[in-house]
Amino acid sequence: MKRMTSFVRSALVAGLVLASGPALAAGESHGAPAERQDWTFGGLFGTYDENQLQRGFQIFREVCSSCHSANLLAFRNLEEDGGPGFTEGQVKALAAEYTVQDDTIEDGERPGIPADRWPNPFPDEFIAKAANNGVVPPDFSVLAKARSIESPFPIWIVNYFTAYQEGGPDYIYNLLTGYHEEAPEGVDIAPGQYYNEHFPGNKLSMAPPLADGIVDYEGDEVPETTEQYAKDVAAFMMWVADPHLVHRKETGFKVMLFLVLFAGLLYLAKRKLWTDVAH
Amino acid sequence: MAGQSTYKPSNGFTKWLDDRLPIMRLGYDSFVDFPTPRNLNYWWTFGGILTVCLGIQIVTGIILAMHYTPEATMAFNSVEHIRRDVNWGRIIQGTHAVGASMFFIAVYIHMFRGMYYGSYKAPREILWMLGVVIFLLMMATAFFGYVLPWGQMSFWGATVITNFFSAVPVVGDAILQLLRGGFAVDNPTLNRFFSLHYLLPFMIAGVVGLHIWALHVPGNNNPAGIPVKSKQDTVPFHPYYTLKDGFAIVVFLIPFAWFVFFAPDILGHADNYIPANSQVTPTHIVPEWYFLPFYAILRAITFNIGIPFTDITFIDSKLGGVIAMFGAIVVLFFLPWLDRSPVRSGGFRPMFKWFFWLQVISFIALGYLGSKPAEGTYVVFAQIFTAYYFAYFLIILPVLSRIETPKALPASISESVLKVEAKSATTA
Amino acid sequence: MPDNDQKDPNRRDFLYVASGAVGAVAVAGAVWPLIDQMNPSAAVLALASIEFDVSSVPEGGSVTIKWRGLPVFVRHRTEAEIEEARAVPMSDLKDPQTDAERVKEGHEQYLIMIANCTHLGCVPVGESGDFDGWFCPCHGSHYDTAGRIRKGPAPANLVVPDYEFVSDTVVRIG
């Protein structure tokens, strides 16, 4: 036991010394440090907020989806547990509004059904490129997990204990609210590029997609501001990327509880077994 | 420890079976009545933990293979299909991915335990060497597996690692093409990596069988490092160590489950959620954490080796790095003959202890440096720790065996145990 | 066994029994997801029921649609064919079923059946055979205009899947 603690202690000390040591040369052009946001789906018991996902979906549909694809998002996902909570009827009606490609039928096109994936805004990569300043707008399917923000020491260690997994939506929020109308002095911005303080390299080919009031939310409670839109769409993108987050965490809670109790029981049994055996 | 078997068939069928295939006897002698030193501490539970890790990886892996498509245009989406549509897929896939990390955590602890307590020394050299073989196979398996999701890190990891072989003089490029099945990493590479990723775990399981066999001939080493002298020194494996290992395994599963259920992506890289693209390299490419110490050693060799003050180069920095990296593992095979000290346990070696812990720290330091960009002070530190890593095996251990005066060893395991008991009784 | 062992370690004790029982629960809990993953995935289930507009099938025509991976015949029968099917006496049938049992009331002209011969699964050819219905070229089974087995090795009528008319012209299969 004594050796064990000394091992752990040495390992910890080693870790601390190192991590604080040569942490000199960090980020070259990683953009301004991003601020973390509060998310309903953060932490051990976090769940998605249905209303927020519905608002985020509205923004995705009305703003983003004219350029960005979401190949892995199926209409049916929108009615699944832990998601935005649309009804079966709503999803069916929504799917039918879209035309999807189907090579197995005569004309190759038909109205969508819930089992279909979200249709692409562009027929192929080259047309997508040509329409968007030479850059293909990234697909939304797992984009929220493909982005993150940097955590300096010792925060990245803390992340393991708080199970911080919201770097993606944090980055997206910061990016969407990080546009500057004028680039700082000395930064040359080519036509078709926009200055964004959170984008690596700061020169982004996407025009600011959001502005106050461009999307009309139902009711009056939720402010129609860029910040609110950015938050809602970032939450929606996280759900698209990780649609089973709620189920995963709920199962995890049960599993953890079980394992802790089981470990306790085994410890007592083991102690009893070894009571009379010097070791 | 392969003494007389104490197995007694309990009924007619087991008697009949025992005369034809003594498999029950083998199981009984190996995992029930096997005499095990009574003083093993919790560091000895990692053998059992590793067995469980291997089992989890094989079971979840076979399941993933039922849903995965090893084809360059479909691989990425098929993994997402598992996460999104397959029943329990997010959890099974998460277990497999997190499981690789947990496997390596356990194996590193297991190896350092062996190094501290001198478990590689006679008569356990073969046991140790088989362990190194398992470690090598694990690294290969983990590397092949990481390529399969076909994200950016998969692709560029495969590109960088296969490029190691281009450092081989003369035939390097030929080997590289052979491994990749093309001029660059592409669909043929993915296909063969999938095949090998499925094969290697079963080879690991086979070598694990040999590892356990080689363990059961001399029996377990123990924290005192002295051989078992009488029955007093041991307890039967079951129920004493089955229960203790069982407890340790469940405790190990707690952080395992933590990652699987609450942070399945935290041990990976966000960039691997971008589909593989042969035209764009991610800005900051690093291997999975468990390869980082060896990656740091690879990058620490920034200089050519040749005749000083001339342009004659024998080994350029690229080949040097690859040699150093593979050498870092190969040197482990020679460990039983580099450390000639007659005392096994580090607990009785006052000088060894210091150098050992320095080696642990150095290894962790290399891991940290491997995650940082190869520039400035990071490279200098990596070179210092790499030098220490090799010096530990090649200089320090051989020299220590000559100059160190070990502490007095207890007469027997039971004596050492009773002493500890008495001590804790007086301090309590 | 060590000498200072006072108790038999194999003695039944609540703690040991409880540990074993909880361990068994753990194994059972872990095994279920590992088996359930083989069940149809959400993507497969999403296509478990399909909708089809029968008005696109002209009288006397037939289309084959895909449902749960299987071919399904949607046949728009003529008056003559319906009459022919209704006229068959039950005693002539190997697998007795009236024509009405094989169609939906009010939509008698539409015959919807899984297009796999009940013998060994081949797809029969339409408007052929001795009974003006379907003929399976693999082993020579003849079906009538209601898809009932009349002659040959097949044991049963062509299978009618669960379906319902969700409107006058749209049918939901599955």
Short mmCIF file of N, CA and C in Angstrom, two decimals, chain A residues 88-98:
data_model
loop_
_atom_site.label_atom_id
_atom_site.label_comp_id
_atom_site.label_asym_id
_atom_site.label_seq_id
_atom_site.Cartn_x
_atom_site.Cartn_y
_atom_site.Cartn_z
N GLU A 88 -44.04 12.57 -35.44
CA GLU A 88 -43.95 11.76 -36.65
C GLU A 88 -44.57 12.50 -37.84
N GLY A 89 -45.73 13.10 -37.59
CA GLY A 89 -46.43 13.81 -38.66
C GLY A 89 -45.62 14.99 -39.17
N GLN A 90 -45.03 15.76 -38.25
CA GLN A 90 -44.23 16.92 -38.65
C GLN A 90 -43.06 16.48 -39.53
N VAL A 91 -42.42 15.38 -39.12
CA VAL A 91 -41.24 14.92 -39.85
C VAL A 91 -41.63 14.45 -41.25
N LYS A 92 -42.77 13.76 -41.31
CA LYS A 92 -43.23 13.27 -42.59
C LYS A 92 -43.53 14.42 -43.56
N ALA A 93 -44.21 15.41 -43.01
CA ALA A 93 -44.55 16.58 -43.83
C ALA A 93 -43.28 17.31 -44.27
N LEU A 94 -42.33 17.43 -43.32
CA LEU A 94 -41.08 18.12 -43.63
C LEU A 94 -40.33 17.38 -44.74
N ALA A 95 -40.22 16.06 -44.59
CA ALA A 95 -39.48 15.28 -45.58
C ALA A 95 -40.10 15.43 -46.96
N ALA A 96 -41.43 15.45 -46.99
CA ALA A 96 -42.13 15.51 -48.28
C ALA A 96 -41.88 16.83 -48.99
N GLU A 97 -41.46 17.87 -48.24
CA GLU A 97 -41.18 19.16 -48.88
C GLU A 97 -39.91 19.11 -49.71
N TYR A 98 -39.07 18.11 -49.46
CA TYR A 98 -37.78 18.04 -50.15
C TYR A 98 -37.82 16.99 -51.25
#
